Structures are given as C-alpha cells and as structure tokens.
Coordinates of C-alpha atoms and ligand atoms in Angstrom, one line a residue:
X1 CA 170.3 32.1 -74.4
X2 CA 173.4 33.2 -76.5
X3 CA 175.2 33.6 -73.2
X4 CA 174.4 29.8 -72.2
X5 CA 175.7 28.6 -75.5
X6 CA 178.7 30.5 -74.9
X7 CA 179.4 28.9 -71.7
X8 CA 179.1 25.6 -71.9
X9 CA 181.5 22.8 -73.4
X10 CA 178.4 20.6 -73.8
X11 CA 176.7 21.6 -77.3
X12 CA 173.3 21.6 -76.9
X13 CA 171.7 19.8 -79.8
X14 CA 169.3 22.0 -81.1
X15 CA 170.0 24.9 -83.2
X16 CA 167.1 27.7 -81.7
X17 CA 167.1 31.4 -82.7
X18 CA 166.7 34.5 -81.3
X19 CA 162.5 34.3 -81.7
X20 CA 162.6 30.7 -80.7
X21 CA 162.2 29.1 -83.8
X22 CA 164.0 25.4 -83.7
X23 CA 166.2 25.1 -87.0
X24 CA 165.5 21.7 -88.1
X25 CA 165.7 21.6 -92.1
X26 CA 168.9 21.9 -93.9
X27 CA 168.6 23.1 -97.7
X28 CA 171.9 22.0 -99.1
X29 CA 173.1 23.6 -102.6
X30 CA 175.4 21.1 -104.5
X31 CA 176.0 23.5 -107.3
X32 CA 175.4 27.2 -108.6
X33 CA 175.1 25.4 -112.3
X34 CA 172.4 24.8 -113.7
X35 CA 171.6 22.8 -117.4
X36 CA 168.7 25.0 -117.6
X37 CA 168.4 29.0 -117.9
X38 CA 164.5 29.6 -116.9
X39 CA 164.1 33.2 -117.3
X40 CA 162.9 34.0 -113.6
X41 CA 166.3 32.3 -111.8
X42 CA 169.2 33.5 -113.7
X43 CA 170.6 35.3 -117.1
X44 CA 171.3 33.1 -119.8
X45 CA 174.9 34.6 -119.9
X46 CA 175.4 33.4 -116.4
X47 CA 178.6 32.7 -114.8
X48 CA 179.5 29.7 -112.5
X49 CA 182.1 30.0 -109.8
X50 CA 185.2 28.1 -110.5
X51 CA 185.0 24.4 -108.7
X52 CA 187.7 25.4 -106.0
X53 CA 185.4 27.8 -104.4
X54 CA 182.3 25.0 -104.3
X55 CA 182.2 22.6 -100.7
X56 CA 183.9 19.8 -101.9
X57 CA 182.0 16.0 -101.4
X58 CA 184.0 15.5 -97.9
X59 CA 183.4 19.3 -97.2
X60 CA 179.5 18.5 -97.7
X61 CA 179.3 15.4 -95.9
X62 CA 182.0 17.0 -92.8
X63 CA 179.5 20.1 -93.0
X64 CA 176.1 18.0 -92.7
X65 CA 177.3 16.1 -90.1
X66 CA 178.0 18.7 -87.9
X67 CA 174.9 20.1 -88.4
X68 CA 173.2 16.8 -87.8
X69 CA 175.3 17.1 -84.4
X70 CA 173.4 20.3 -83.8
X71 CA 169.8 19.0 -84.4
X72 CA 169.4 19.2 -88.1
X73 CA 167.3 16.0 -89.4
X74 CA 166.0 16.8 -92.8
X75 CA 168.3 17.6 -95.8
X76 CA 167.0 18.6 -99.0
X77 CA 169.2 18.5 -101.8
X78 CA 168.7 21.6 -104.3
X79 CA 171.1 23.8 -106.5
X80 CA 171.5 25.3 -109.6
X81 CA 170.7 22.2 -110.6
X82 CA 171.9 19.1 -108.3
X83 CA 171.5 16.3 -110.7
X84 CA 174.5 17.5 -112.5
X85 CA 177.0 17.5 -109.8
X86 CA 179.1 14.9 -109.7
X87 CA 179.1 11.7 -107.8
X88 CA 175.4 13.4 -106.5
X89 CA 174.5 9.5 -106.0
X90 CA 177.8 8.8 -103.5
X91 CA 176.5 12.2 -101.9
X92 CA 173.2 11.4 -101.2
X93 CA 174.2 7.9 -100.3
X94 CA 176.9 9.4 -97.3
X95 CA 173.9 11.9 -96.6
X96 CA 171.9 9.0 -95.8
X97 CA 174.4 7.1 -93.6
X98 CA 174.4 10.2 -91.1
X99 CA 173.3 9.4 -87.8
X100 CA 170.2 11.9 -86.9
X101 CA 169.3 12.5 -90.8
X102 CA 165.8 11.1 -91.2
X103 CA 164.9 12.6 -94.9
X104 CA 166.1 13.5 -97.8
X105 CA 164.4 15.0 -100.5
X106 CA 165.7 16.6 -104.0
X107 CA 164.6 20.0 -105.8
X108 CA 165.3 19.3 -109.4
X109 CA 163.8 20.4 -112.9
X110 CA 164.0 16.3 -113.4
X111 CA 165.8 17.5 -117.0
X112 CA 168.3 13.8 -115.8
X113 CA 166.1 12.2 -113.4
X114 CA 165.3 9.4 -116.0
X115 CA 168.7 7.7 -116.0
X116 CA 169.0 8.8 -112.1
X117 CA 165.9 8.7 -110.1
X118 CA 166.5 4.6 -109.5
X119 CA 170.1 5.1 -108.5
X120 CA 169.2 7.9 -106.4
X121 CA 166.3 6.4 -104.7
X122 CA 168.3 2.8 -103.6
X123 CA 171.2 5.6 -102.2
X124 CA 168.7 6.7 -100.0
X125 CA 166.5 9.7 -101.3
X126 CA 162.9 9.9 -100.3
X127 CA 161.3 12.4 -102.1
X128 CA 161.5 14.9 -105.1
X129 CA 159.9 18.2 -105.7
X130 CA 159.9 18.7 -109.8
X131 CA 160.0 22.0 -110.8
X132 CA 157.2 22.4 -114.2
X133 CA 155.8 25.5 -115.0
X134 CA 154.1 25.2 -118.2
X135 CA 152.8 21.7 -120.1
X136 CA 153.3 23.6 -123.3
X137 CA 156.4 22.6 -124.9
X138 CA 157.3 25.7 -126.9
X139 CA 156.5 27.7 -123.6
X140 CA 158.6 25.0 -121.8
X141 CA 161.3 25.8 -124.5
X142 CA 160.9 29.6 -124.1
X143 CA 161.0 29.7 -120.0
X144 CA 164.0 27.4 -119.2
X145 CA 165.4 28.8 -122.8
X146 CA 166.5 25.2 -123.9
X147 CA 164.9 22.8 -122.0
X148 CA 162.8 19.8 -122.9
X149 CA 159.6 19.2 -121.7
X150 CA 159.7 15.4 -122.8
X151 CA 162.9 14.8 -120.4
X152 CA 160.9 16.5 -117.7
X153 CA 157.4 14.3 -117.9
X154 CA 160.2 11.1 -118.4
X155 CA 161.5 12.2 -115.3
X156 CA 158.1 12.4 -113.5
X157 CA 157.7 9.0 -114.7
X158 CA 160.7 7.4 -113.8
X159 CA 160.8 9.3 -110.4
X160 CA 157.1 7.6 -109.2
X161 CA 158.5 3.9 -110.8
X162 CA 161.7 4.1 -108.3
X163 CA 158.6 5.2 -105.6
X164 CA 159.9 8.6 -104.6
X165 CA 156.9 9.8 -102.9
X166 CA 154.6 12.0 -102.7
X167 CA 155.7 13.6 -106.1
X168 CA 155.5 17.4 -105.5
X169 CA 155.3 20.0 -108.7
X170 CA 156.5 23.6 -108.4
X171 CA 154.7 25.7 -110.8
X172 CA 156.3 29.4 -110.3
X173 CA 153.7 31.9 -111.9
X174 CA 155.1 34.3 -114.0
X175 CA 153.1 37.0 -115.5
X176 CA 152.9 36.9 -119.2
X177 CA 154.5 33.5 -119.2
X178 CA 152.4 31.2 -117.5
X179 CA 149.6 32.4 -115.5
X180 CA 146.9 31.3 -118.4
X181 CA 147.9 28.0 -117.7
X182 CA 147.7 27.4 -113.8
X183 CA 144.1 25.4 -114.3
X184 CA 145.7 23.0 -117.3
X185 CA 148.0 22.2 -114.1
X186 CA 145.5 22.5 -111.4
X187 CA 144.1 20.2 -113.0
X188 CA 146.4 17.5 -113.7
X189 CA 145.7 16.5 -109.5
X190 CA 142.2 15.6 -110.5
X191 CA 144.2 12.3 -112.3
X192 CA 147.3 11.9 -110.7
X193 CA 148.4 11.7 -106.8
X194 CA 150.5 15.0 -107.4
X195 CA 150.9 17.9 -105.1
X196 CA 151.0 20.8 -107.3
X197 CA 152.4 24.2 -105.7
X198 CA 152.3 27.6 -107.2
X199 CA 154.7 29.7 -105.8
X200 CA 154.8 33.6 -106.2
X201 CA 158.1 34.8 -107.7
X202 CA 160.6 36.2 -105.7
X203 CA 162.8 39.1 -106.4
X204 CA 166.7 39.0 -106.2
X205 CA 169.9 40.9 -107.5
X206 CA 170.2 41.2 -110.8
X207 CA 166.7 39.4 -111.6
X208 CA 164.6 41.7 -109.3
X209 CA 162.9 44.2 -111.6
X210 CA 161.7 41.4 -114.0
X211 CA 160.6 39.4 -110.7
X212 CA 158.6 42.5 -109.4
X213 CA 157.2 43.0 -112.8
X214 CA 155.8 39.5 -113.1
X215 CA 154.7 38.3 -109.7
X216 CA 150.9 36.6 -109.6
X217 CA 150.1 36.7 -106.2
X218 CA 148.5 32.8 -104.8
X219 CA 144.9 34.8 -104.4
X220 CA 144.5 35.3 -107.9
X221 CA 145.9 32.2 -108.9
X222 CA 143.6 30.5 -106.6
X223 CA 140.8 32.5 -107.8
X224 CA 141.6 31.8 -111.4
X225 CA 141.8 27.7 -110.8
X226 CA 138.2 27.8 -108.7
X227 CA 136.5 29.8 -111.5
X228 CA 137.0 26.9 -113.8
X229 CA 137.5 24.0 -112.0
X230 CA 135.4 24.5 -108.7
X231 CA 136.3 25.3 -104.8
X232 CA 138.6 23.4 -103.5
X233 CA 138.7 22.0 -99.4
X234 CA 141.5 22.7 -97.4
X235 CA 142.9 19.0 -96.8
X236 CA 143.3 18.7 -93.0
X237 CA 146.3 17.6 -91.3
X238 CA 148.7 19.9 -92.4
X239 CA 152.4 19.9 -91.0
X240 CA 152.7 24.0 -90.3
X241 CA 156.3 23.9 -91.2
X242 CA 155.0 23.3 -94.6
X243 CA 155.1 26.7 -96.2
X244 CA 152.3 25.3 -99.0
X245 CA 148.8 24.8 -97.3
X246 CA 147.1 22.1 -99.4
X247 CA 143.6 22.2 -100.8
X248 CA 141.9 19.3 -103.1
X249 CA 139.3 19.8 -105.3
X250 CA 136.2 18.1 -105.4
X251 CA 137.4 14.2 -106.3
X252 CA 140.9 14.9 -107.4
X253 CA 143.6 12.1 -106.4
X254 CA 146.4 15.3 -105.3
X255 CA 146.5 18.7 -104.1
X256 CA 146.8 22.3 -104.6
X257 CA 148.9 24.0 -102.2
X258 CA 150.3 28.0 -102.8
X259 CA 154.0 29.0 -101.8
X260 CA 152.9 32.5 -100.6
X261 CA 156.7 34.0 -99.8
X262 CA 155.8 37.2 -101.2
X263 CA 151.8 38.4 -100.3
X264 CA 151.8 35.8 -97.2
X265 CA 155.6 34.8 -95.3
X266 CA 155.1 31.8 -93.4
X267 CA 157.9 33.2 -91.2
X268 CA 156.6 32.1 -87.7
X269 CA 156.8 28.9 -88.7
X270 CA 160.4 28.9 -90.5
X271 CA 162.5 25.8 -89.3
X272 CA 165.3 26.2 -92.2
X273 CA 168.8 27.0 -92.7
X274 CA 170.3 26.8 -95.6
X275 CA 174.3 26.4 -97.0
X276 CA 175.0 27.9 -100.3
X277 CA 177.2 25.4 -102.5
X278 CA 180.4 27.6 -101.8
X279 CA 179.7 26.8 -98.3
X280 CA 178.1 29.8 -96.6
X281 CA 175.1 29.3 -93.9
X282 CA 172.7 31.6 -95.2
X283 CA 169.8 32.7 -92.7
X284 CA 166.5 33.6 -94.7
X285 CA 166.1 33.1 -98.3
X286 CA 165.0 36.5 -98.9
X287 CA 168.0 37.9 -96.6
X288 CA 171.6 38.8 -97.2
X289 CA 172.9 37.7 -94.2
X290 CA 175.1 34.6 -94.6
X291 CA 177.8 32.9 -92.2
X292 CA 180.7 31.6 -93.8
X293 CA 181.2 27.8 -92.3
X294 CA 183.8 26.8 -95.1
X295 CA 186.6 29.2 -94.7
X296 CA 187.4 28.5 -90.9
X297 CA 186.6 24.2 -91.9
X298 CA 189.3 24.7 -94.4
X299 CA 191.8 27.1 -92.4
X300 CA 191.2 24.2 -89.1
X301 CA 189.0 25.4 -86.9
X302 CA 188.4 22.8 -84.7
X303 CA 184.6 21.5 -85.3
X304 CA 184.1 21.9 -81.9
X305 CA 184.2 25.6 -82.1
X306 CA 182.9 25.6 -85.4
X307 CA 179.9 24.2 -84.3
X308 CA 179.6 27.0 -81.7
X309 CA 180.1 29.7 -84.1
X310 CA 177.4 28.0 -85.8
X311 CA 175.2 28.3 -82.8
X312 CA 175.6 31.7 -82.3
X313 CA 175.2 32.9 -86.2
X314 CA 172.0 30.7 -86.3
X315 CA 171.1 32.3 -83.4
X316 CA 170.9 35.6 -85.6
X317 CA 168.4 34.1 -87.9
X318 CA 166.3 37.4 -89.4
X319 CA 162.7 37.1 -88.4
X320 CA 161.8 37.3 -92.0
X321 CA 162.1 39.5 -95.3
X322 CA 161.0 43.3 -95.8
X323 CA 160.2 42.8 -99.3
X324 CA 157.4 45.2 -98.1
X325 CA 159.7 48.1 -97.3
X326 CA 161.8 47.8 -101.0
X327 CA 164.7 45.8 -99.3
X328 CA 165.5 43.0 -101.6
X329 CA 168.6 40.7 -101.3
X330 CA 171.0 41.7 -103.6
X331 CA 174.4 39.7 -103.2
X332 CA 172.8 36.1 -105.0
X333 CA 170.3 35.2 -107.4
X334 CA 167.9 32.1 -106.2
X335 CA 170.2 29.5 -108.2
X336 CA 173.2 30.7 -106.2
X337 CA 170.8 29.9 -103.2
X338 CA 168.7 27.1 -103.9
X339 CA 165.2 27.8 -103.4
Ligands
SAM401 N1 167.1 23.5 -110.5 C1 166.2 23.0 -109.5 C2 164.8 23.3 -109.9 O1 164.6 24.1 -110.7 O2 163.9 22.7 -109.3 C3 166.5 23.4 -108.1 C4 166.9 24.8 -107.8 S1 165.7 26.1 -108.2 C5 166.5 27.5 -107.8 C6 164.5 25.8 -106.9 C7 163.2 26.3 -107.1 O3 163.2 27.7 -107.1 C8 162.5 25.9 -108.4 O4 161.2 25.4 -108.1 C9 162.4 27.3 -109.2 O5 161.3 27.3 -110.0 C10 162.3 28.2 -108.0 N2 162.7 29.6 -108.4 C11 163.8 30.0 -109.1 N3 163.8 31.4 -109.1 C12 162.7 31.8 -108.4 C13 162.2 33.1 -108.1 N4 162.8 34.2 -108.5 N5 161.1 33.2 -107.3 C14 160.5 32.1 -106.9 N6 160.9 30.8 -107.2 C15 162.0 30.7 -107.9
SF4_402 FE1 168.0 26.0 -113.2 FE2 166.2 25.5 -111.4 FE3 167.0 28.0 -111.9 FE4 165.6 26.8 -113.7 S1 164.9 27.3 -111.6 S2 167.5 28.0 -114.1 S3 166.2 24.7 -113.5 S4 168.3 26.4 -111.0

C-alpha cells in the first residue's frame, strides 16, 4: 500500500495506516501555554517555547488544509490552553471555511470561554469539551494551582447560551485529589443534558511517576458512582470511534461515559492524528513518534510532496501504546500534546 502511494501523482484522499485504520480526526494544538497549571499536565515552573518555534496562523490554516486534502474532516481545537492564543476566533473562523472540514470542536478548561464562547460559536465552532475535575472550589484552586471555579461554571453557562452542543465534561481522576468526588459529578447528568467523562490519567515525561502513582482506573470509578447512585444502561447508538462508551443512569438528562486509555486502549478503533503546536504530526498520544510537517513547509517543500511524506509517516501510525511493558513517552508532557 506504501508502494502505491509512492507511485502515483494522484494523492489518494484518505490517509490509511499500516493496520488499516482510516485517519480522519485531526487534534490541532494552538499553544503549549496554558493559564492554568493543574497538577497532573505540567509543573508549575513550566516553560513555554518561544513563539517562533509555534505554527504560525497561516502555517495552521496551510497545514489543515492540506490535511483536509488528504481526508481529514474533523478538527478539534486543543492546547495548552487554546482560548489564549491569539486571534483563536480568526482561526477557527479560516478552519471553518476549509472545504472537506465538517466539525470543529474545542478542548478548553473554559477559564475565558465567557467573553468567547459567542464569538467562537458564530466563527464556526460546534462543540466544546470542558475540562472540570472537582466542584469544590478550594480543590479546584489546589488542582489547576490558580484557577477559578466560578469562571469555569460561567463558562459552562455561556458555552450552552451560544448553543455549543452537546456540552462534554472531562473529569480526569486523580487519586488523593478527586476520586471522592466522581458521584457529586456523576451526578450532575441526573439535572443537566451533560456528558460527563472520567478519564484515567496518563503518564508522560517528567509527570510520569506522579501519573502512575495516582491513576483510578474507570472500573472502580464506575463501581464507586453505581454504589451510590444506582446501575446505569449503556445508551445505545454509540459511534465506536468515540473512545468514551456512554451509560445513563436511571432518569438522568446526560451521560456517563469512561476514557479508558490506560486499563482499556480503544486502539482498533483509533481514527486520529494529531499536530503539536510547533508543528509536528504526532502518531499516538501515548507514543514518541512524531513527523515534523513544519520544517520542510517552511524550508519549501512543495505541498505536493509534502502531502506525500505525510502519507507515508501516517502510514507508520503505532498500533497503540505499551504502557503495559513500562514504555512511557518521554519527549512531551500532555499540554505539549494536547490531549
Ligand atoms: N487546556 C485544555 C483543557 O484542559 O481542557 C486543553 C488541553 S488539556 C492537555 C486536554 C485534556 O487532557 C484535559 O481534559 C486534561 O484534563 C487532560 N489531561 C491532561 N493531562 C493528563 C494526563 N496526564 N492524563 C490524562 N488526561 C490528562
Ligand atoms: Fe492547562 Fe489543560 Fe493542562 Fe490544565 S489540563 S494545565 S488546563 S493544558
């Protein structure tokens, strides 16, 4: 199959890897900085890279397209933080424009998303997913080391009245942190028309040993919330590209779905790619491996061959991680990647 991309002049559009898998979804990282610290994600000494080695707006846009060329037709927005990049309305607006690009969401911790889930949304962004881990807001204080949990629940608000739906919730269960409060959250779907996900914490670089320490896996926090609150029902119609399965519980408006990365990889069913915010094409999230598209788009290279190397990195896609075997990815932390 590498051979047939190879020799060709017609691209074919589809990105497909070595296992098959068709590379549809296109995580974008607008920025390694972030206005938050949250204690899993990154030191609070953390360094930034210097703005010269970040895509530029036209590098993001030239880089999306092309992949958009290639098949790609959902974007989601993520970071470090991507409300604090600048002009990230413009972006998402030139985003939008792109012929083949049928959604785009946004990963935020929703810290701006007050003053700029309106703007955002009449640019041309579909959805958010809100990261909240705690409803406490000392413990909100202590996690993200600064943050308010006011500006976050304003942001909820203000991201349903500009009708960016459905509203997602990432909950990240850390041990000793938050895991006594999964069923205050679990339960917040029995009101509101939320998906709540818990996702098990991932280890990387320099955060690793804390991440390995703290890890809940999604069977004891499912078993935790159904002690309390009931069984819930797996909700049928599930897209299997979604890595959170969703469950309701008996008569709640959303659902409970579990991001399972570490006891459960949803590998088989992988359809993303992702491109750091200094422009590298990085294959699996919990992988090393990483193709560097901005280098040769700034030396030249034509996009036509650009969009071939492309091919044939993607092509290289790891089947999935070997946290299993102690091999951890060591050369980011997951706000230099973007979730
Ligand atoms: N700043 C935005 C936010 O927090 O939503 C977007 C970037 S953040 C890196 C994306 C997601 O990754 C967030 O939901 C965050 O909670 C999660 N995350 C960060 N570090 C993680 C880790 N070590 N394991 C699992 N999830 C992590
Ligand atoms: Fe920032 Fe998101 Fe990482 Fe928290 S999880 S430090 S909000 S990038």
């Amino acid at each position: 199959m590498k051979e047939q991309h190879r020799s060709t002049s017609e691209i074919p559009a589809q990105i497909i890897d070595q296992f098959g898998r068709r590379l549809t979804y296109l995580r974008v990282s607008l920025t390694d900085v972030c206005n938050l610290r949250c204690v899993y994600c990154m030191p609070e000494d953390m360094t930034f890279r210097p703005r010269r080695e970040l895509m530029s707006d036209d590098e993001i846009i030239t880089i999306v397209r092309l992949m958009a060329d290639l098949g790609i037709n959902k974007v989601r927005l993520t970071g470090g933080e991507p409300t604090v990049r600048p002009n990230v309305v413009e972006i998402v607006r030139q985003i939008a424009h792109i012929p083949g690009i049928h959604d785009i969401a946004m990963t935020t911790n929703a810290i701006l998303l007050a003053q700029l889930a309106e703007p955002l949304a009449r640019a041309g962004l579909r959805r958010v997913n809100i990261s909240l881990d705690t409803l406490d807001p000392k413990k909100f204080r202590f996690i993200t080391r600064w943050g308010s949990l006011d500006k976050v629940l304003a942001g909820i608000e203000a991201a349903e009245a500009a009708g960016l739906r459905p509203i997602k919730i990432n909950a990240v269960v850390t041990r000793g942190f938050n895991d006594d409060e999964v069923v205050e959250l679990a339960k917040l779907t029995l009101d509101r028309a939320w998906d709540i996900r818990f996702i098990e914490l991932m280890p990387f670089g320099s955060e690793a040993n804390f991440a390995q320490s703290a890890v809940v896996r999604s069977a004891e926090t499912q078993e935790k919330i159904e002690s309390v609150l009931g069984p819930m029902q797996p909700v049928p119609g599930h897209d299997p590209r979604d890595p959170a399965r969703p469950f309701r519980l008996a008569g709640a408006r959303g659902t409970i779905g579990f991001i399972s990365s570490v006891s459960e990889p949803f590998c088989d069913s992988c359809n993303r790619l992702r491109l750091t915010a200094d422009g590298k094409l990085r294959l699996c999230l919990l992988r090393d491996g990483e193709f560097d598209i901005l280098t040769p788009l700034r030396e030249g290279m034509k996009l036509t061959e650009l969009k071939h190397a492309i091919l044939d990195a993607a092509y290289y896609k790891p089947w999935g991680h070997q946290l299993p075997d102690g091999v951890i990815p060591q050369s980011r932390v997951m706000s230099q990647i973007g979730g």
